[in-house]
mmCIF file of C-alpha atoms in Angstrom:
data_model
loop_
_atom_site.group_PDB
_atom_site.id
_atom_site.type_symbol
_atom_site.label_atom_id
_atom_site.label_comp_id
_atom_site.label_asym_id
_atom_site.label_seq_id
_atom_site.Cartn_x
_atom_site.Cartn_y
_atom_site.Cartn_z
ATOM 1 C CA MET A 1 6.182 -43.597 62.020
ATOM 2 C CA ALA A 2 3.110 -45.357 60.789
ATOM 3 C CA ARG A 3 3.496 -48.022 57.937
ATOM 4 C CA LEU A 4 1.675 -48.034 55.202
ATOM 5 C CA SER A 5 1.160 -51.728 55.364
ATOM 6 C CA SER A 6 -1.126 -51.674 58.697
ATOM 7 C CA PHE A 7 -3.899 -50.178 56.253
ATOM 8 C CA THR A 8 -3.780 -51.910 53.275
ATOM 9 C CA ARG A 9 -4.354 -55.442 52.618
ATOM 10 C CA ASN A 10 -3.696 -58.784 50.648
ATOM 11 C CA ALA A 11 -5.811 -57.390 46.528
ATOM 12 C CA ALA A 12 -5.548 -61.186 46.121
ATOM 13 C CA ALA A 13 -6.777 -62.775 49.196
ATOM 14 C CA ILE A 14 -9.927 -60.157 49.376
ATOM 15 C CA ALA A 15 -10.838 -61.069 45.006
ATOM 16 C CA GLU A 16 -10.191 -64.911 44.968
ATOM 17 C CA GLY A 17 -11.701 -65.456 49.200
ATOM 18 C CA THR A 18 -9.898 -67.105 51.800
ATOM 19 C CA PRO A 19 -10.592 -69.308 55.232
ATOM 20 C CA VAL A 20 -11.093 -67.293 57.932
ATOM 21 C CA THR A 21 -11.591 -69.204 61.391
ATOM 22 C CA VAL A 22 -14.381 -67.354 63.451
ATOM 23 C CA GLY A 23 -16.474 -68.177 66.950
ATOM 24 C CA VAL A 24 -14.504 -67.663 70.074
ATOM 25 C CA THR A 25 -15.910 -71.140 72.261
ATOM 26 C CA ASP A 26 -17.132 -72.548 68.943
ATOM 27 C CA GLN A 27 -15.435 -72.501 65.720
ATOM 28 C CA PHE A 28 -15.839 -72.759 62.021
ATOM 29 C CA THR A 29 -14.854 -71.392 58.490
ATOM 30 C CA ILE A 30 -15.868 -69.514 56.434
ATOM 31 C CA VAL A 31 -14.914 -69.444 52.890
ATOM 32 C CA THR A 32 -15.349 -66.263 51.799
ATOM 33 C CA LYS A 33 -13.788 -63.106 49.689
ATOM 34 C CA GLY A 34 -12.737 -59.883 51.276
ATOM 35 C CA MET A 35 -15.683 -56.560 50.761
ATOM 36 C CA THR A 36 -13.922 -55.766 47.355
ATOM 37 C CA ALA A 37 -15.878 -52.485 44.774
ATOM 38 C CA ASP A 38 -18.466 -55.301 43.662
ATOM 39 C CA TYR A 39 -19.590 -56.213 47.419
ATOM 40 C CA ALA A 40 -19.605 -52.522 48.435
ATOM 41 C CA ASP A 41 -22.021 -51.355 45.608
ATOM 42 C CA ARG A 42 -24.504 -54.576 45.770
ATOM 43 C CA LEU A 43 -25.136 -52.984 49.710
ATOM 44 C CA TRP A 44 -24.946 -50.037 48.230
ATOM 45 C CA ALA A 45 -28.069 -50.748 45.807
ATOM 46 C CA LEU A 46 -30.255 -52.909 48.423
ATOM 47 C CA ARG A 47 -30.143 -49.863 50.918
ATOM 48 C CA ARG A 48 -31.754 -48.012 48.140
ATOM 49 C CA ALA A 49 -34.132 -50.339 46.817
ATOM 50 C CA ALA A 50 -34.901 -51.016 50.615
ATOM 51 C CA ALA A 51 -35.218 -47.513 51.565
ATOM 52 C CA ILE A 52 -37.635 -46.479 48.479
ATOM 53 C CA LYS A 53 -39.266 -49.621 49.433
ATOM 54 C CA TYR A 54 -40.103 -48.359 53.028
ATOM 55 C CA ASN A 55 -40.671 -44.664 52.046
ATOM 56 C CA THR A 56 -43.526 -45.886 49.574
ATOM 57 C CA GLY A 57 -47.285 -45.230 51.190
ATOM 58 C CA LEU A 58 -46.084 -43.351 54.969
ATOM 59 C CA SER A 59 -48.336 -41.023 56.376
ATOM 60 C CA ALA A 60 -47.179 -37.436 56.214
ATOM 61 C CA THR A 61 -46.470 -37.711 60.458
ATOM 62 C CA ASP A 62 -44.523 -41.576 59.644
ATOM 63 C CA VAL A 63 -40.597 -40.771 58.759
ATOM 64 C CA PRO A 64 -39.016 -41.038 55.630
ATOM 65 C CA VAL A 65 -35.497 -43.338 55.530
ATOM 66 C CA ASP A 66 -32.756 -42.697 53.482
ATOM 67 C CA PRO A 67 -30.305 -45.959 52.111
ATOM 68 C CA ASN A 68 -27.937 -44.879 55.133
ATOM 69 C CA ASN A 69 -30.589 -44.726 58.066
ATOM 70 C CA LEU A 70 -33.121 -47.550 57.857
ATOM 71 C CA PRO A 71 -34.021 -49.608 60.425
ATOM 72 C CA PRO A 72 -31.620 -52.536 62.094
ATOM 73 C CA SER A 73 -33.478 -55.249 60.481
ATOM 74 C CA MET A 74 -33.623 -54.010 56.602
ATOM 75 C CA ASP A 75 -30.210 -52.641 57.387
ATOM 76 C CA ASP A 76 -28.976 -56.631 58.064
ATOM 77 C CA ALA A 77 -31.120 -58.136 55.393
ATOM 78 C CA CYS A 78 -29.480 -56.020 52.529
ATOM 79 C CA GLN A 79 -25.873 -56.619 54.263
ATOM 80 C CA ALA A 80 -26.644 -61.260 54.501
ATOM 81 C CA GLN A 81 -27.735 -60.948 51.077
ATOM 82 C CA ALA A 82 -24.554 -58.658 49.429
ATOM 83 C CA LEU A 83 -22.885 -61.003 51.355
ATOM 84 C CA SER A 84 -24.722 -63.708 50.465
ATOM 85 C CA GLU A 85 -23.823 -63.090 45.931
ATOM 86 C CA LYS A 86 -20.610 -61.227 46.203
ATOM 87 C CA CYS A 87 -17.776 -62.752 49.363
ATOM 88 C CA LEU A 88 -19.228 -66.323 51.047
ATOM 89 C CA ILE A 89 -17.669 -69.102 48.856
ATOM 90 C CA ASP A 90 -18.060 -71.940 51.241
ATOM 91 C CA VAL A 91 -18.977 -73.126 55.345
ATOM 92 C CA GLN A 92 -16.521 -75.949 56.969
ATOM 93 C CA ASP A 93 -17.206 -77.248 60.114
ATOM 94 C CA LEU A 94 -20.561 -75.884 61.219
ATOM 95 C CA GLU A 95 -23.414 -78.740 61.923
ATOM 96 C CA ASN A 96 -26.417 -78.898 63.160
ATOM 97 C CA ASP A 97 -27.488 -79.655 66.813
ATOM 98 C CA ASP A 98 -28.658 -83.178 65.078
ATOM 99 C CA GLY A 99 -24.990 -83.439 63.701
ATOM 100 C CA ALA A 100 -26.130 -82.148 59.589
ATOM 101 C CA PRO A 101 -23.287 -80.611 58.044
ATOM 102 C CA ILE A 102 -24.457 -77.152 56.660
ATOM 103 C CA ASP A 103 -23.472 -76.232 53.813
ATOM 104 C CA ILE A 104 -23.309 -72.879 51.856
ATOM 105 C CA ALA A 105 -26.500 -72.716 50.501
ATOM 106 C CA THR A 106 -27.707 -72.851 54.053
ATOM 107 C CA PHE A 107 -25.808 -70.610 55.806
ATOM 108 C CA LYS A 108 -26.867 -68.390 53.136
ATOM 109 C CA GLU A 109 -30.060 -68.585 54.097
ATOM 110 C CA MET A 110 -29.932 -69.235 57.188
ATOM 111 C CA ILE A 111 -27.942 -65.065 57.867
ATOM 112 C CA THR A 112 -31.162 -63.505 56.477
ATOM 113 C CA HIS A 113 -33.241 -64.137 59.376
ATOM 114 C CA ARG A 114 -33.174 -62.135 62.028
ATOM 115 C CA GLU A 115 -32.813 -64.913 64.548
ATOM 116 C CA ASN A 116 -29.822 -65.593 63.138
ATOM 117 C CA ARG A 117 -27.868 -62.165 63.904
ATOM 118 C CA ALA A 118 -24.670 -63.715 65.410
ATOM 119 C CA LEU A 119 -24.119 -66.083 61.929
ATOM 120 C CA LEU A 120 -24.489 -62.808 60.066
ATOM 121 C CA ALA A 121 -21.956 -60.705 62.646
ATOM 122 C CA LEU A 122 -19.469 -63.582 62.240
ATOM 123 C CA ALA A 123 -19.959 -63.824 58.296
ATOM 124 C CA LEU A 124 -19.272 -59.965 58.027
ATOM 125 C CA GLN A 125 -16.575 -60.221 60.511
ATOM 126 C CA ALA A 126 -14.770 -62.307 58.301
ATOM 127 C CA ALA A 127 -15.373 -61.395 55.423
ATOM 128 C CA ALA A 128 -14.231 -57.611 55.998
ATOM 129 C CA SER A 129 -10.778 -59.526 57.802
ATOM 130 C CA VAL A 130 -9.692 -61.394 54.470
ATOM 131 C CA GLY A 131 -6.805 -60.054 53.296
ATOM 132 C CA ARG A 132 -5.209 -58.773 56.081
ATOM 133 C CA ALA A 133 -3.775 -61.251 58.019
ATOM 134 C CA THR A 134 -2.486 -62.986 54.662
ATOM 135 C CA LYS A 135 -0.381 -59.805 54.370
ATOM 136 C CA GLU A 136 1.076 -59.864 57.798
ATOM 137 C CA GLN A 137 1.796 -63.127 57.149
ATOM 138 C CA LEU A 138 3.540 -62.492 53.644
ATOM 139 C CA GLN A 139 5.511 -60.006 55.559
ATOM 140 C CA ALA A 140 6.110 -62.181 58.159
ATOM 141 C CA ALA A 141 7.609 -64.744 55.929
ATOM 142 C CA GLU A 142 9.689 -61.914 53.412
ATOM 143 C CA GLY A 143 11.266 -60.884 56.484
ATOM 144 C CA ASN A 144 12.750 -64.856 56.988
#
């Protein structure tokens, strides 16, 4: 039988944020909230605005888009902005090639650029995972 805890998350961690280590060989930490209702609503609004902007001025032979069917680069931009505004709190242990540390403002700006798609993917992964490990840790601690 399935346990409900497999499908639920720690609401406090989602709302307040938690550090999440990302990366495989080179790792750093993203402090982020989870994908809250505020994030989902902001992402929807950004996607809607992007679809309206894209569809403005299309010729009769062009195919219009809707908020759920944006070109990938536009959708990435919407996700980056929603994450920046509603989820991302801090970034730790990430530095430029010259050794200068990357702060959260720089990181938020970086994820808006297509060449940094890997950073956006890590930020999305981090936000999506918030609350999952915390809930598992709490349950393990209760068992001790």
